[in-house]
Amino acid sequence: MKKWFCSVAGLSLTLAGSLAAYAQTPAVPPPSILNIETINIKPSANGPYDKVASQYPALAKAIKDPMHVLAMESLTGTPRAIYLSGFDSFETLEKNEEWIPGDAEAEAKIDALDAREATYITEVHHTIWHYLPDLSNNIAASDVPHSHYSEVLIFHMRPGHVDDFAITTKLYRDASLKSGQNVPWATYRGMLGVTDSYLVLVPMKSLKDVDTGLAHMKDFAAALGADGMARMNKLTGESVATVEDNLWMVNPEWSFVQKSWIEDN
């Protein structure tokens, strides 16, 4: 297994940084390529799944797997797990995907864990996303190694309206900054396994960050103004087909991250 919060008339953006590739220092940008594996867990099978998923990191360390993975479990929606891996290029992704342990015993252990895991899941879905710095915000302030939660939003755009997402995001960002908020978020555009979609990742050290966002909703609305609000509502209504908005909690037991992350926590 290789493994944004202000509501404005239908546009939900709670302002994840990302992964091992840029968590060494907040100043390093998110990875250019983001690979996400989503696993749907059977109802009432969270416990058994947890026991199996917790065994992968130790095995990955033992066999010197080069791919670092940040794992999160859903706190909203259906029971799911997501595994995020970051790469600076598709060439690097290819090298990681083609890596093999090199011995039959290690491969047998991986196969055995995969077989046990399969008992507790219903579906596995892989998507690949490309980082958009112009539609992200204040990445330098991200502190992913100390972020225990993330809000993950996926905007599925209507055909012919994909580019409207940039206009809406910039409207939101300008009003947010005008209201005194400079929350970090990273934006990605779907490349493979997903069509006409954008992903927004927002890191949170604790859920108190959501309370802070709620406290500033009036300030944001005032900064956006009536005309700005009307424009944003019109744009989102015309361009966004659906939005997936979920809260996730980092699961360190399922993650295989850089040593510096572990030391920092």
C-alpha positions as a printed NumPy array, in Angstrom:
array([[  0.   ,   0.   ,   0.   ],
       [  1.567,   3.227,  -1.122],
       [  0.37 ,   4.652,   0.109],
       [-10.013,  25.486,   3.52 ],
       [-13.326,  27.597,   7.034],
       [-15.427,  30.546,   6.001],
       [-18.738,  29.969,   4.306],
       [-19.776,  32.513,   1.675],
       [-23.126,  31.671,   0.099],
       [-22.279,  28.203,  -1.022],
       [-18.499,  28.581,  -1.354],
       [-16.868,  26.768,   1.519],
       [-13.218,  27.553,   2.033],
       [-11.678,  26.862,   5.447],
       [ -8.415,  27.63 ,   4.859],
       [ -2.566,  21.47 ,   4.454],
       [  0.291,  22.166,   3.472],
       [  1.736,  18.99 ,   2.4  ],
       [  4.291,  16.487,   2.924],
       [  7.762,  15.447,   3.567],
       [  8.988,  17.321,   0.529],
       [  8.436,  20.759,   2.071],
       [  8.057,  20.184,   5.787],
       [ 11.748,  20.401,   6.526],
       [ 11.31 ,  24.168,   6.748],
       [  8.159,  26.311,   6.357],
       [  9.925,  28.36 ,   3.654],
       [ 10.178,  25.41 ,   1.265],
       [  7.23 ,  25.25 ,  -1.177],
       [  4.828,  22.295,  -1.374],
       [  5.729,  19.473,  -3.744],
       [  4.988,  20.073,  -7.389],
       [  3.313,  16.679,  -7.753],
       [  0.962,  15.29 ,  -5.106],
       [ -0.086,  11.656,  -5.176],
       [ -3.127,  10.765,  -3.048],
       [ -4.382,   7.284,  -2.32 ],
       [ -7.91 ,   7.221,  -0.881],
       [ -9.077,   4.076,   0.876],
       [-12.736,   3.523,   1.729],
       [-13.044,   1.534,   4.944],
       [-15.929,  -0.825,   5.574],
       [-18.505,   0.347,   8.162],
       [-17.494,  -0.661,  11.708],
       [-14.124,  -1.905,  10.459],
       [-12.052,   1.076,  11.63 ],
       [-10.492,  -0.864,  14.489],
       [ -9.341,  -3.88 ,  12.499],
       [ -8.161,  -1.63 ,   9.668],
       [ -6.145,   0.451,  12.131],
       [ -4.306,  -2.626,  13.369],
       [ -3.224,  -3.546,   9.861],
       [ -2.457,   0.002,   8.639],
       [ -0.263,   0.608,  11.707],
       [  2.074,  -2.182,  10.616],
       [  3.04 ,  -0.669,   7.256],
       [  5.393,   2.097,   8.54 ],
       [  7.643,  -0.307,  10.46 ],
       [  7.844,  -2.568,   7.43 ],
       [  8.576,   0.416,   5.139],
       [ 11.408,   1.454,   7.45 ],
       [ 12.831,  -2.04 ,   7.608],
       [ 12.944,  -2.466,   3.832],
       [ 14.147,   1.138,   3.309],
       [ 11.187,   2.222,   1.198],
       [ 12.187,   5.598,  -0.355],
       [  8.593,   6.919,  -0.427],
       [  7.501,   9.036,   2.544],
       [  3.753,   9.057,   3.262],
       [  1.55 ,  11.297,   5.406],
       [ -1.611,   9.452,   6.484],
       [ -4.88 ,  10.977,   7.658],
       [ -8.197,   9.513,   8.778],
       [-11.583,  11.117,   8.105],
       [-13.493,  12.832,  10.892],
       [-16.39 ,  13.691,   8.575],
       [-18.05 ,  11.799,   5.78 ],
       [-17.674,   8.069,   5.367],
       [-14.832,   6.132,   7.036],
       [-11.756,   6.685,   4.909],
       [ -8.01 ,   6.951,   4.998],
       [ -5.868,   9.072,   2.698],
       [ -2.176,   8.678,   2.073],
       [ -0.313,  11.664,   0.605],
       [  3.08 ,  11.525,  -1.088],
       [  4.88 ,  14.503,  -2.611],
       [  7.337,  14.607,  -5.503],
       [  9.258,  17.347,  -7.288],
       [  8.579,  15.782, -10.693],
       [  6.939,  12.859, -12.445],
       [ 10.401,  11.412, -12.957],
       [ 10.877,  11.213,  -9.19 ],
       [  7.416,   9.697,  -8.783],
       [  8.308,   7.082, -11.384],
       [ 11.486,   6.104,  -9.547],
       [  9.547,   5.647,  -6.3  ],
       [  6.779,   3.631,  -7.934],
       [  9.257,   1.348,  -9.664],
       [ 11.267,   0.686,  -6.519],
       [ 11.028,  -2.858,  -5.239],
       [ 12.337,  -4.267,  -1.95 ],
       [ 14.786,  -6.576,  -3.664],
       [ 14.146,  -9.753,  -1.714],
       [ 11.36 , -12.305,  -1.698],
       [ 10.831, -12.221,   2.07 ],
       [ 10.111,  -8.47 ,   2.115],
       [  7.784,  -8.758,  -0.86 ],
       [  5.931, -11.596,   0.842],
       [  5.421,  -9.447,   3.958],
       [  3.978,  -6.618,   1.861],
       [  1.648,  -9.022,   0.054],
       [  0.491, -10.493,   3.371],
       [ -0.348,  -7.048,   4.796],
       [ -2.144,  -6.075,   1.58 ],
       [ -4.245,  -9.25 ,   1.781],
       [ -5.19 ,  -8.569,   5.412],
       [ -6.016,  -4.945,   4.602],
       [ -8.28 ,  -5.958,   1.714],
       [-10.645,  -7.611,   4.203],
       [-11.554,  -4.246,   5.732],
       [-11.82 ,  -1.954,   2.702],
       [-14.283,  -1.485,  -0.173],
       [-12.383,   0.685,  -2.649],
       [ -8.982,   2.202,  -3.382],
       [ -8.671,   5.295,  -5.589],
       [ -5.495,   7.048,  -6.761],
       [ -5.3  ,  10.665,  -7.947],
       [ -2.4  ,  12.889,  -8.976],
       [ -2.44 ,  16.668,  -8.543],
       [ -0.23 ,  19.58 ,  -9.685],
       [  0.644,  22.452,  -7.319],
       [ -0.576,  25.973,  -8.218],
       [  1.472,  28.585,  -6.288],
       [ -0.5  ,  31.524,  -7.735],
       [ -3.714,  30.176,  -6.178],
       [ -2.131,  29.243,  -2.833],
       [ -1.52 ,  31.546,   0.125],
       [  1.134,  32.247,   2.759],
       [  2.854,  28.901,   2.357],
       [  5.862,  30.252,   4.274],
       [  3.704,  30.223,   7.433],
       [  2.738,  26.568,   7.083],
       [  3.904,  24.334,   9.914],
       [  2.889,  20.944,   8.632],
       [  4.935,  18.789,  11.039],
       [  3.01 ,  20.328,  13.949],
       [ -0.376,  20.36 ,  12.196],
       [ -2.579,  17.609,  13.601],
       [ -5.632,  18.323,  11.426],
       [ -6.343,  19.394,   7.862],
       [ -9.389,  20.558,   6.009],
       [ -9.39 ,  19.115,   2.528],
       [-11.655,  20.586,  -0.13 ],
       [-12.152,  19.326,  -3.655],
       [-13.958,  21.611,  -6.103],
       [-15.434,  19.817,  -9.094],
       [-15.913,  22.418, -11.828],
       [-18.562,  22.535, -14.514],
       [-17.352,  21.972, -18.097],
       [-16.114,  25.195, -19.637],
       [-15.731,  26.921, -16.245],
       [-12.492,  25.463, -14.957],
       [-10.624,  28.775, -15.194],
       [-13.284,  30.581, -13.113],
       [-11.813,  28.938, -10.027],
       [ -8.781,  31.265, -10.222],
       [-11.013,  34.36 , -10.25 ],
       [-13.009,  33.181,  -7.243],
       [ -9.913,  32.187,  -5.295],
       [ -8.27 ,  35.564,  -5.85 ],
       [-11.463,  37.343,  -4.731],
       [-11.447,  35.243,  -1.59 ],
       [ -7.745,  35.763,  -0.918],
       [ -7.916,  39.55 ,  -1.393],
       [-10.866,  39.861,   1.011],
       [ -9.179,  37.56 ,   3.499],
       [ -5.985,  39.63 ,   3.529],
       [ -7.998,  42.879,   3.735],
       [ -9.759,  41.521,   6.806],
       [ -6.441,  40.785,   8.512],
       [ -6.381,  37.049,   7.865],
       [ -3.424,  35.431,   6.163],
       [ -4.171,  31.748,   6.589],
       [ -1.886,  29.329,   4.731],
       [ -3.353,  27.01 ,   2.142],
       [ -2.037,  25.051,  -0.833],
       [ -3.982,  24.637,  -4.056],
       [ -3.606,  21.835,  -6.562],
       [ -5.25 ,  21.095,  -9.906],
       [ -6.232,  17.551, -10.744],
       [ -4.161,  15.883, -13.433],
       [ -4.83 ,  12.143, -13.368],
       [ -7.588,  10.08 , -11.803],
       [ -9.78 ,  13.179, -11.483],
       [-11.276,  15.608, -14.024],
       [-11.757,  19.417, -13.956],
       [-11.106,  19.598, -10.218],
       [ -9.099,  21.629,  -7.703],
       [ -7.82 ,  20.518,  -4.324],
       [ -7.322,  22.963,  -1.42 ],
       [ -5.355,  21.788,   1.613],
       [ -5.42 ,  23.758,   4.874],
       [ -3.181,  22.813,   7.835],
       [ -4.409,  23.272,  11.405],
       [ -2.403,  22.744,  14.576],
       [ -5.676,  22.23 ,  16.421],
       [ -9.397,  22.675,  15.82 ],
       [ -9.123,  26.022,  17.612],
       [ -8.097,  27.316,  14.174],
       [-11.683,  26.722,  13.031],
       [-12.982,  28.802,  15.962],
       [-10.63 ,  31.603,  14.9  ],
       [-12.007,  31.459,  11.359],
       [-15.585,  31.631,  12.601],
       [-14.737,  34.656,  14.761],
       [-13.548,  36.555,  11.685],
       [-16.459,  35.782,   9.362],
       [-18.016,  39.234,   9.809],
       [-14.667,  40.88 ,   9.081],
       [-14.327,  38.836,   5.918],
       [-17.849,  39.693,   4.742],
       [-17.181,  43.395,   5.359],
       [-13.899,  43.235,   3.43 ],
       [-15.553,  41.456,   0.518],
       [-18.451,  43.901,   0.426],
       [-21.898,  43.475,  -1.062],
       [-20.703,  43.733,  -4.675],
       [-17.862,  41.311,  -4.08 ],
       [-20.193,  38.883,  -2.342],
       [-22.658,  39.02 ,  -5.235],
       [-19.882,  38.444,  -7.756],
       [-18.47 ,  35.517,  -5.824],
       [-21.878,  33.923,  -5.406],
       [-22.565,  34.276,  -9.125],
       [-19.216,  32.826, -10.096],
       [-19.441,  29.842,  -7.798],
       [-23.035,  29.117,  -8.731],
       [-22.176,  29.09 , -12.41 ],
       [-18.82 ,  27.349, -12.284],
       [-18.764,  24.871,  -9.381],
       [-20.67 ,  21.636,  -9.842],
       [-20.002,  20.101,  -6.397],
       [-17.69 ,  20.571,  -3.424],
       [-16.273,  17.916,  -1.151],
       [-15.365,  19.48 ,   2.2  ],
       [-14.026,  17.226,   4.925],
       [-12.032,  17.352,   8.126],
       [ -9.116,  14.977,   8.547],
       [ -6.871,  14.054,  11.431],
       [ -3.26 ,  13.084,  10.949],
       [ -2.617,   9.512,  12.006],
       [  1.066,   9.141,  12.922],
       [  0.731,   5.377,  13.328],
       [ -0.163,   5.019,   9.639],
       [  2.439,   7.516,   8.412],
       [  5.967,   6.951,   7.188],
       [  7.56 ,  10.407,   7.326],
       [ 10.98 ,  11.965,   7.559],
       [ 12.929,  11.491,  10.773],
       [ 12.882,  15.278,  11.401],
       [  9.053,  15.184,  11.626],
       [  9.196,  12.582,  14.363],
       [ 11.857,  14.49 ,  16.289],
       [  9.839,  17.742,  16.055],
       [  6.801,  16.   ,  17.581]])
